[in-house]
PDB file of C-alpha atoms in Angstrom:
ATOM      1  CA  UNK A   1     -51.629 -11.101 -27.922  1.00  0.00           C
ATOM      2  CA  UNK A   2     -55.009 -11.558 -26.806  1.00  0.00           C
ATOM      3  CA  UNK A   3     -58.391 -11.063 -28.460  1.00  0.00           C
ATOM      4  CA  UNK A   4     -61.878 -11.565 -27.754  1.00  0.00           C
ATOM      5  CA  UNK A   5     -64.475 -10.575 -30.582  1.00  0.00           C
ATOM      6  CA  UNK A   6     -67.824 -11.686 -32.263  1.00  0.00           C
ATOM      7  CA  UNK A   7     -66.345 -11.117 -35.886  1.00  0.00           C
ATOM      8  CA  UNK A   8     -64.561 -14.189 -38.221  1.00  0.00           C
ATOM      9  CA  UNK A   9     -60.697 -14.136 -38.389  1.00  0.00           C
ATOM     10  CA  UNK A  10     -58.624 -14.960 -41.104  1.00  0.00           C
ATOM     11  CA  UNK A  11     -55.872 -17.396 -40.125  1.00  0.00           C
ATOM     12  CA  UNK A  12     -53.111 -16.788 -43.152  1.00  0.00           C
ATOM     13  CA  UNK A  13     -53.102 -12.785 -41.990  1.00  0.00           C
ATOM     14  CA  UNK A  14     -53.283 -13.449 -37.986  1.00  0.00           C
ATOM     15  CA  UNK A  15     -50.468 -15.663 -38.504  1.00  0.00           C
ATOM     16  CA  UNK A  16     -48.844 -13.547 -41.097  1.00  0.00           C
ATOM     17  CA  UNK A  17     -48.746 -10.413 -38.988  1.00  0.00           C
ATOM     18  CA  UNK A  18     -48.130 -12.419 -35.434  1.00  0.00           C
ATOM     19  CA  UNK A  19     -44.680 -12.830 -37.156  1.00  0.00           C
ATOM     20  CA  UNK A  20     -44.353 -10.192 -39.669  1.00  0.00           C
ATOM     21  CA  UNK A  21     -40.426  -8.804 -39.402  1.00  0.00           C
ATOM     22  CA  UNK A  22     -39.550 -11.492 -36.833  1.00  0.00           C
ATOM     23  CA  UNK A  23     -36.744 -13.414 -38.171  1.00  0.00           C
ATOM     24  CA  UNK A  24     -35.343 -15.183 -35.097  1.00  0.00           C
ATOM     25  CA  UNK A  25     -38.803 -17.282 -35.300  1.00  0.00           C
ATOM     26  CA  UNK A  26     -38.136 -20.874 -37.248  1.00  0.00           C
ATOM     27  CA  UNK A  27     -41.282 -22.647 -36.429  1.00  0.00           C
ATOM     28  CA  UNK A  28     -44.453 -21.447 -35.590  1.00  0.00           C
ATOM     29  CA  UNK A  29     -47.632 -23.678 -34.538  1.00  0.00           C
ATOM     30  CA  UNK A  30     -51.384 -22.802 -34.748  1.00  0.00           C
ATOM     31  CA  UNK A  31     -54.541 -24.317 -33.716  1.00  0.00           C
ATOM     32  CA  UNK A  32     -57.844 -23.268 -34.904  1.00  0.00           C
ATOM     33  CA  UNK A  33     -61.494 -24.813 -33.303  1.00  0.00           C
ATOM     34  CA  UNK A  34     -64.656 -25.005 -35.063  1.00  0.00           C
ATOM     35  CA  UNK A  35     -68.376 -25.429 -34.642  1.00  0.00           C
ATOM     36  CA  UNK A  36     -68.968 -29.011 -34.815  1.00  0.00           C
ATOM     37  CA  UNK A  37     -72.660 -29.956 -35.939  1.00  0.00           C
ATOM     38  CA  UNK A  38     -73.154 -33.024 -33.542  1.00  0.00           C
ATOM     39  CA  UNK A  39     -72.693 -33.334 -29.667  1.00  0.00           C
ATOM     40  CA  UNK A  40     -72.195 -36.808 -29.311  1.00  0.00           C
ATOM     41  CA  UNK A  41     -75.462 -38.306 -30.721  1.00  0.00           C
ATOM     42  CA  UNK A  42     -77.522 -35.022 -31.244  1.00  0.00           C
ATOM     43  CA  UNK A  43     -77.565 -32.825 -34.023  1.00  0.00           C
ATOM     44  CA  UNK A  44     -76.881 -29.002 -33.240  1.00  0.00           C
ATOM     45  CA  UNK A  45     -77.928 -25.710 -34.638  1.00  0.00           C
ATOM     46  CA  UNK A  46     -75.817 -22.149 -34.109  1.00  0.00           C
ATOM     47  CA  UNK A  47     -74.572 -22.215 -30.810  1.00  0.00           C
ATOM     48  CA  UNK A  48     -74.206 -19.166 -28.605  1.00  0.00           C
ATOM     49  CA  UNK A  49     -70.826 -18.050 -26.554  1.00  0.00           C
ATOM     50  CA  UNK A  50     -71.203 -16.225 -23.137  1.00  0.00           C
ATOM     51  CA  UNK A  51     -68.146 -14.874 -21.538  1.00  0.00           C
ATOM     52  CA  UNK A  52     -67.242 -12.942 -18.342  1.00  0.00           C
ATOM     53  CA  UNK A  53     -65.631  -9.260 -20.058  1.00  0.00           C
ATOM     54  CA  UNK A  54     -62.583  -8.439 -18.005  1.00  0.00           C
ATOM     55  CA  UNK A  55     -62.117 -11.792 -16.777  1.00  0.00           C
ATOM     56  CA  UNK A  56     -61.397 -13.647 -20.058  1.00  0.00           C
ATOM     57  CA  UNK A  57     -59.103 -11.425 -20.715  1.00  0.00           C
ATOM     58  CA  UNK A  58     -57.346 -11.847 -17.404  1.00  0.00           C
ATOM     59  CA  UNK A  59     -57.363 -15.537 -17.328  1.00  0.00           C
ATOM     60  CA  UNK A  60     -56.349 -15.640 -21.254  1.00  0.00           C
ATOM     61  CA  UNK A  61     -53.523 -13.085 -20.318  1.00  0.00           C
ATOM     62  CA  UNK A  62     -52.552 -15.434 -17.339  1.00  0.00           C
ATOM     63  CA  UNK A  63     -52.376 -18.397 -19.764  1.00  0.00           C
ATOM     64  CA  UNK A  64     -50.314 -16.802 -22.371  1.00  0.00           C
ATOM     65  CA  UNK A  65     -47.696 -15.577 -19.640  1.00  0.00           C
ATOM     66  CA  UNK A  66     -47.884 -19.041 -18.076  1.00  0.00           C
ATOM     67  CA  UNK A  67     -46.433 -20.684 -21.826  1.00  0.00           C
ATOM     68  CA  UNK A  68     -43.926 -17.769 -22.067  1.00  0.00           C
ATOM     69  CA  UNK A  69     -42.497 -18.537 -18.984  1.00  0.00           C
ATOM     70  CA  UNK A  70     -42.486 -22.111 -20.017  1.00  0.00           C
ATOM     71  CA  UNK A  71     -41.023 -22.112 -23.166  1.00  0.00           C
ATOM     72  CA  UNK A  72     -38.648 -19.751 -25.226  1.00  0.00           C
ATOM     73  CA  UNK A  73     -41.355 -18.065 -27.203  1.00  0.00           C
ATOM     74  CA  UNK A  74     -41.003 -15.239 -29.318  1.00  0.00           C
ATOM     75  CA  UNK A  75     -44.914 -14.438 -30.045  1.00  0.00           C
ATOM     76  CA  UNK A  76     -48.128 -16.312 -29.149  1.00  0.00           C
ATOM     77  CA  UNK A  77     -51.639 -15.602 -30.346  1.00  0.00           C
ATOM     78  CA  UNK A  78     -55.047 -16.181 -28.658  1.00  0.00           C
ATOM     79  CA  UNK A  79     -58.197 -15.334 -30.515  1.00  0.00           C
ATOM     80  CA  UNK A  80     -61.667 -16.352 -28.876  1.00  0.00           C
ATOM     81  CA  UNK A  81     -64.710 -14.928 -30.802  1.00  0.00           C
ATOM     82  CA  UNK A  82     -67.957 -14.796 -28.419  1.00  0.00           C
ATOM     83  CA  UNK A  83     -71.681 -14.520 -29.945  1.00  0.00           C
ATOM     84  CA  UNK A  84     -73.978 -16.689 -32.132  1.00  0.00           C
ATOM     85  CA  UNK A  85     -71.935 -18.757 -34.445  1.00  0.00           C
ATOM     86  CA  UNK A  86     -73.229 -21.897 -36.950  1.00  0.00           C
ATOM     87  CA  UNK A  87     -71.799 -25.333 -37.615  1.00  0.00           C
ATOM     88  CA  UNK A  88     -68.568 -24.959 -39.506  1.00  0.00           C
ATOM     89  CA  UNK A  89     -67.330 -21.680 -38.054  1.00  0.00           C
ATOM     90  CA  UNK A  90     -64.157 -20.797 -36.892  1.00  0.00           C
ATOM     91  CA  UNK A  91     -64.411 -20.369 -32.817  1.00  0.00           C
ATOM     92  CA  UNK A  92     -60.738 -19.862 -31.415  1.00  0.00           C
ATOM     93  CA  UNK A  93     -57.003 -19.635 -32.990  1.00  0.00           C
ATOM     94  CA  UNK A  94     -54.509 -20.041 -30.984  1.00  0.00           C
ATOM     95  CA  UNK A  95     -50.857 -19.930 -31.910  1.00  0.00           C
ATOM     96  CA  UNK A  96     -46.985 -19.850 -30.883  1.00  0.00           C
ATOM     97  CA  UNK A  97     -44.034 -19.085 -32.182  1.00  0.00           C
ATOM     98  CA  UNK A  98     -40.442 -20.092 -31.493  1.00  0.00           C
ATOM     99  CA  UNK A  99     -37.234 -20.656 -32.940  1.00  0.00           C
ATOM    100  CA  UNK A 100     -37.587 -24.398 -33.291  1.00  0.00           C
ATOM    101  CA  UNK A 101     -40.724 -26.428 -33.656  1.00  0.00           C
ATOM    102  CA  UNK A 102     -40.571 -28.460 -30.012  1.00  0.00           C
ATOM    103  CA  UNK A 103     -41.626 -25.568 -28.391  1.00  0.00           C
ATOM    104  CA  UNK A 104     -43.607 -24.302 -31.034  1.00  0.00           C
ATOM    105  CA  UNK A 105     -46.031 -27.464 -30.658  1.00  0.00           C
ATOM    106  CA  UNK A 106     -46.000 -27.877 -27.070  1.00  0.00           C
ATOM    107  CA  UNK A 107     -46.711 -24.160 -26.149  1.00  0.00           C
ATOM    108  CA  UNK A 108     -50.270 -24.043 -29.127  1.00  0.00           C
ATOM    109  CA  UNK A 109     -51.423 -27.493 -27.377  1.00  0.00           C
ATOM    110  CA  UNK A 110     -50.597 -26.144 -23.964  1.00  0.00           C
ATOM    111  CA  UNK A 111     -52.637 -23.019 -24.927  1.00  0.00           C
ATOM    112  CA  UNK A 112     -55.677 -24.514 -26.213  1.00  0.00           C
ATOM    113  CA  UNK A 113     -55.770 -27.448 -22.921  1.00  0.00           C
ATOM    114  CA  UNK A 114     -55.763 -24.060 -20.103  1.00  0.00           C
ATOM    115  CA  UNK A 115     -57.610 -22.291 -22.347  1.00  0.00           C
ATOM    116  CA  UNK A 116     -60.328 -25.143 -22.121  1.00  0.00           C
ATOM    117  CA  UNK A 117     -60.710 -25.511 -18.626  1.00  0.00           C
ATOM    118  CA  UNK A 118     -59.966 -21.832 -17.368  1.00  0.00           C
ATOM    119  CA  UNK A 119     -60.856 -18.970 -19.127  1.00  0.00           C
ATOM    120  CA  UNK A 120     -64.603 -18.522 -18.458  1.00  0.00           C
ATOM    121  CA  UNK A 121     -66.405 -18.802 -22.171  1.00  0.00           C
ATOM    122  CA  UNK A 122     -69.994 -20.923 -21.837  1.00  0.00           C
ATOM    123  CA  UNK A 123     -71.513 -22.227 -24.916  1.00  0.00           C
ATOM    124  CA  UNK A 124     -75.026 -22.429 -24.976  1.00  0.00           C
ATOM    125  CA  UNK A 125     -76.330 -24.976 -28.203  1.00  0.00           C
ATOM    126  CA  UNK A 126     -79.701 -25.045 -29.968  1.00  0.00           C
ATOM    127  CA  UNK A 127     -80.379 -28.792 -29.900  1.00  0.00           C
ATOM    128  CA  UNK A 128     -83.922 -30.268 -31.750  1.00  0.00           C
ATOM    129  CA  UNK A 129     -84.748 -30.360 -27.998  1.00  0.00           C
ATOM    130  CA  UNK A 130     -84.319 -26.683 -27.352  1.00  0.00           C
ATOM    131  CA  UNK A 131     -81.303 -24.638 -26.170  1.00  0.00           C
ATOM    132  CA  UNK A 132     -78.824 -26.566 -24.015  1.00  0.00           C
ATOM    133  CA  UNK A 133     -75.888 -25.506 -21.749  1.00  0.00           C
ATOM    134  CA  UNK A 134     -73.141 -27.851 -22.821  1.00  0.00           C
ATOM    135  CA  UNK A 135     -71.527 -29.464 -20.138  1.00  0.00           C
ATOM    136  CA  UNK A 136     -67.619 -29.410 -19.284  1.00  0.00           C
ATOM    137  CA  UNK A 137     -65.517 -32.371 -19.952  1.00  0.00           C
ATOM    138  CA  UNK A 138     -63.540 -34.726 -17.793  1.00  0.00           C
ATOM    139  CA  UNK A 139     -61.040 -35.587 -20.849  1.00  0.00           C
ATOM    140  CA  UNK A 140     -60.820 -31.455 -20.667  1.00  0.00           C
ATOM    141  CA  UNK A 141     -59.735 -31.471 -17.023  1.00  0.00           C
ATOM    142  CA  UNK A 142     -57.464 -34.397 -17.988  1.00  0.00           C
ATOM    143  CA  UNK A 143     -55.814 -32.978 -20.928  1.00  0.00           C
ATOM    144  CA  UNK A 144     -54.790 -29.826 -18.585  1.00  0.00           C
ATOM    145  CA  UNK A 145     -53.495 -31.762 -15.638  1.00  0.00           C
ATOM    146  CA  UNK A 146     -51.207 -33.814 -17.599  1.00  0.00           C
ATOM    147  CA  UNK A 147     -48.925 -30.370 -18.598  1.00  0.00           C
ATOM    148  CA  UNK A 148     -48.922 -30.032 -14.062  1.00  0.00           C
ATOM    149  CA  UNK A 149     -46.672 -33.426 -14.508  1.00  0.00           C
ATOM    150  CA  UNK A 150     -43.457 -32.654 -14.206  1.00  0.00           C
ATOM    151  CA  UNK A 151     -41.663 -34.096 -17.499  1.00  0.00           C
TER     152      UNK A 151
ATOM    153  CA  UNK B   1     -71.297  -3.871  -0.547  1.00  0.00           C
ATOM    154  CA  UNK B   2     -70.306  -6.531  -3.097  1.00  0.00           C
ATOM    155  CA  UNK B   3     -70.657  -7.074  -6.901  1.00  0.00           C
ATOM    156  CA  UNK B   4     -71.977 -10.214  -7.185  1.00  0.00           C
ATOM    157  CA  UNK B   5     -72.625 -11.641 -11.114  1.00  0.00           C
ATOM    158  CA  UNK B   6     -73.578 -14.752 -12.868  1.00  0.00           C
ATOM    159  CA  UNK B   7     -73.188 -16.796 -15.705  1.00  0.00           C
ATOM    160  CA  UNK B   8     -74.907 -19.281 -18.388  1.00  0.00           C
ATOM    161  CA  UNK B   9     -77.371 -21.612 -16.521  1.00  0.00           C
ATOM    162  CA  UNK B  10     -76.579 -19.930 -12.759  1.00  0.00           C
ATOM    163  CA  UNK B  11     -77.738 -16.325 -14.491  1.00  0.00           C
ATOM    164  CA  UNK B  12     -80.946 -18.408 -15.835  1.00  0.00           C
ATOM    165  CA  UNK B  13     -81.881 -19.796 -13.143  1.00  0.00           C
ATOM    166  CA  UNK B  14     -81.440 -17.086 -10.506  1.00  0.00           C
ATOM    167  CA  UNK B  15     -82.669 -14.897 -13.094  1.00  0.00           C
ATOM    168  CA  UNK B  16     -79.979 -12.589 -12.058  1.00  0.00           C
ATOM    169  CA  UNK B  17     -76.699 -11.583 -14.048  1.00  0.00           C
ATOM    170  CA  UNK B  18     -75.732  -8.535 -11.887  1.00  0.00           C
ATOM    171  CA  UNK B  19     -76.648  -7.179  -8.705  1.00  0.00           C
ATOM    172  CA  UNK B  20     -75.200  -5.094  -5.654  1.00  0.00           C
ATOM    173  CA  UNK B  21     -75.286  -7.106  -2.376  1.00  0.00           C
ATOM    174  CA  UNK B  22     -74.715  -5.768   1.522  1.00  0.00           C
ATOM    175  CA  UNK B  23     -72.766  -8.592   2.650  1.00  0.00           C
ATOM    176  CA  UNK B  24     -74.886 -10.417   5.406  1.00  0.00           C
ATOM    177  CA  UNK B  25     -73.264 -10.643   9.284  1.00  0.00           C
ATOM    178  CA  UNK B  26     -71.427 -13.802   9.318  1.00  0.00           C
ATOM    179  CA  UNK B  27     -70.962 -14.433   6.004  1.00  0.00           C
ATOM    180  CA  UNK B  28     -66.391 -14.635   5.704  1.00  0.00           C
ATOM    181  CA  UNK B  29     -66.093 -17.147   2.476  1.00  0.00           C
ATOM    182  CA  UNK B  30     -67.272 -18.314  -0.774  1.00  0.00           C
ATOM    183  CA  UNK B  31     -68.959 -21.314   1.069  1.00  0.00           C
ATOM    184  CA  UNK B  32     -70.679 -18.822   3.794  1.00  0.00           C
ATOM    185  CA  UNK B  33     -71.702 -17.198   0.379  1.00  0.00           C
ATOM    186  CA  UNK B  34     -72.938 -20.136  -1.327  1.00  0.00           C
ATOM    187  CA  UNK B  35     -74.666 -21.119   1.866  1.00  0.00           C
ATOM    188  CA  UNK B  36     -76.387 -17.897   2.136  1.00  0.00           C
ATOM    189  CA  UNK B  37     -77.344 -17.982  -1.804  1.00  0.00           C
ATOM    190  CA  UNK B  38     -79.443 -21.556  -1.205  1.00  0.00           C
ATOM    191  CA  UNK B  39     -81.908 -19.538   1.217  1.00  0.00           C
ATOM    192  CA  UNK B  40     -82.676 -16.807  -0.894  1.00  0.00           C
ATOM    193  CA  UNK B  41     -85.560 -18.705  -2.474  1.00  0.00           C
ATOM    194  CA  UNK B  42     -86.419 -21.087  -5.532  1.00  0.00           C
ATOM    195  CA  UNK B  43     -84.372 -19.564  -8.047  1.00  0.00           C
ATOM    196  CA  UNK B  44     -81.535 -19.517  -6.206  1.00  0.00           C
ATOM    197  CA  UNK B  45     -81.731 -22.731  -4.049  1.00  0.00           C
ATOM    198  CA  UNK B  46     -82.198 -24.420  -7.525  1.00  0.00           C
ATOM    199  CA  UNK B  47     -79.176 -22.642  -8.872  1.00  0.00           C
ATOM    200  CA  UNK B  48     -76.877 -23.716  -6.147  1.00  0.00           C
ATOM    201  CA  UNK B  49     -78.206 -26.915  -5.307  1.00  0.00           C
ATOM    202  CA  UNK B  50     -75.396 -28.383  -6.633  1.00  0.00           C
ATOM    203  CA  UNK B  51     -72.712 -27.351  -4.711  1.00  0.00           C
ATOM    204  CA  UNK B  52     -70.071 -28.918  -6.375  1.00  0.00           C
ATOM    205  CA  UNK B  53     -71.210 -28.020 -10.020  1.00  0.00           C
ATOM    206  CA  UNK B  54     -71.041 -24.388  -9.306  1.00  0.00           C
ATOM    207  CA  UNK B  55     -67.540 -22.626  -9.534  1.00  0.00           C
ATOM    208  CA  UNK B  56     -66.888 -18.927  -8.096  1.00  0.00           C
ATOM    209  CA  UNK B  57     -64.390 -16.364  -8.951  1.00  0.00           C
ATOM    210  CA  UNK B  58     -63.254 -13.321  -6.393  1.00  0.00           C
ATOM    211  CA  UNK B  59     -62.201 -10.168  -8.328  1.00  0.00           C
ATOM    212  CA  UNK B  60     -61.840 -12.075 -12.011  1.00  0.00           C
ATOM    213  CA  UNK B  61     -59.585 -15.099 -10.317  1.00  0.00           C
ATOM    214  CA  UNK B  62     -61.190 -18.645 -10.090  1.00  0.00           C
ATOM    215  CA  UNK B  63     -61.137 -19.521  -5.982  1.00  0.00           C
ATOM    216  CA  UNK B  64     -62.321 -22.361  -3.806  1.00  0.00           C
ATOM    217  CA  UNK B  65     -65.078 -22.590  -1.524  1.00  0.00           C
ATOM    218  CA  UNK B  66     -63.140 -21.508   1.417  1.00  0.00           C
ATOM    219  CA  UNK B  67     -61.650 -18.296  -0.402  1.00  0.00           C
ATOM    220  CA  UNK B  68     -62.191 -14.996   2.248  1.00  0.00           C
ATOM    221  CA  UNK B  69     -64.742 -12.785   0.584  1.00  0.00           C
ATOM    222  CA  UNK B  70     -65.118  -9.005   2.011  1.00  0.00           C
ATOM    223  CA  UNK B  71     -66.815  -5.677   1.141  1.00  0.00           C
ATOM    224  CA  UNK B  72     -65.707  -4.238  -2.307  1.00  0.00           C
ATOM    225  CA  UNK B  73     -64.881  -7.708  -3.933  1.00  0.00           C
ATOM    226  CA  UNK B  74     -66.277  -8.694  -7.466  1.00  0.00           C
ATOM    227  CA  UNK B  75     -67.582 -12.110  -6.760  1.00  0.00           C
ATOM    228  CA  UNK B  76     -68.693 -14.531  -9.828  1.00  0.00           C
ATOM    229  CA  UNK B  77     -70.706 -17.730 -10.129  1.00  0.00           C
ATOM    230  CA  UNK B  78     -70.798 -19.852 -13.025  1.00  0.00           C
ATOM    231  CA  UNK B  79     -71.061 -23.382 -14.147  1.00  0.00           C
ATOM    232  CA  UNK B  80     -67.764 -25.214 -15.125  1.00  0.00           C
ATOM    233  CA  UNK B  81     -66.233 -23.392 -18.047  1.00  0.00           C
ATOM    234  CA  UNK B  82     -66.767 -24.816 -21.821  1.00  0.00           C
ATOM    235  CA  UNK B  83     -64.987 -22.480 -24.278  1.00  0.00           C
ATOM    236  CA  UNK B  84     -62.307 -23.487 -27.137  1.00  0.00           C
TER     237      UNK B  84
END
């Protein structure tokens, strides 16, 4: 399940519904980012999210697809919120469920790596210096090519 | 005609986030595209003076530079994503 919004979430009910009634599920694995209030040396403000409607819900669709086909999955859960958001908020949950914890773990951490270098969110931070576009990450790109290894 | 948009610090600095475009004569891929976007004056040049730095999606996909483009296509330029 996908879903891109500018409200909060609240973890404990996401998860709680994501696997309400599904019994075959024995482990089930969720990551949630927040707004951090440094990059690197420099203190940050709110921060703003900019996203491209229609296709981050095609590449975050493409993503979750990609784990199911990976792993034996019986539910997955990406939630991406776009907008202004302050230090200490929550920014994205993602989630997936299995029926035993290997897959569980690899499937959330595979989520969060594509979801990092594909699907096309921008953040824009307000720095003491002004606003500032953050840049992308090598260690991002890295994280994502290591799941192209085969194992 | 194509859609073409743009995103974050490309949208800034063409001062542009949507607009419908006759596809100039000549002009096959992204890189013809890109090529053609550097001439359109100082907005723009500055915007895609870095070649590399600038990614491009065709109908909501990313693509490389030598990706066809062709009338009808949603075409997208942005800076490298930084969600999550």
């Amino acid at each position: 399940m996908i879903r891109v919004q500018e409200h909060d979430f609240d973890l404990g009910q996401a998860l709680k519904l994501l696997t309400d009634g599904n019994h075959g599920i024995g482990g089930l694995c969720s990551f949630v980012g927040l707004v951090r209030d440094m990059a690197g040396d420099a203190a940050v403000g709110a921060m703003t999210l900019e996203h491209y409607p229609g296709m981050t819900e095609k590449a975050l669709e493409e993503i979750e697809a990609e784990a199911c086909a990976r792993w034996p999955l019986q539910a997955t859960l990406i939630v991406h919120r776009v907008g202004k958001l302050e230090p200490g908020d929550q920014i994205v949950l993602v989630a997936a469920a299995s029926a035993h914890r290997e897959a569980a773990f690899d499937a959330c951490h595979y989520l969060i790596d594509f979801l990092k270098t594909r699907a096309p969110f921008w953040k824009l931070e307000d720095t003491p210096d002004g606003p500032k576009w953050v840049d992308a990450r090598n260690s991002d790109d890295e994280a994502t090519r290591r799941w192209m290894t085969p194992a | 005609m194509v859609k073409i948009l743009y995103f974050a610090w490309v949208r800034e600095r063409t001062g542009t986030a949507s607009e419908d475009v006759a596809l100039p004569d000549g002009i096959a891929s992204v890189k013809d595209l890109v090529e053609w976007q550097r001439g359109r004056g100082d907005g723009f040049a500055e915007a895609f003076a870095e070649g590399d730095l600038v990614r491009c999606a065709v109908n909501q996909s990313h693509v490389a530079l030598d990706h066809p483009v062709k009338d009808g296509d949603e075409i997208a330029f942005f800076p490298p994503v930084t969600g999550g």
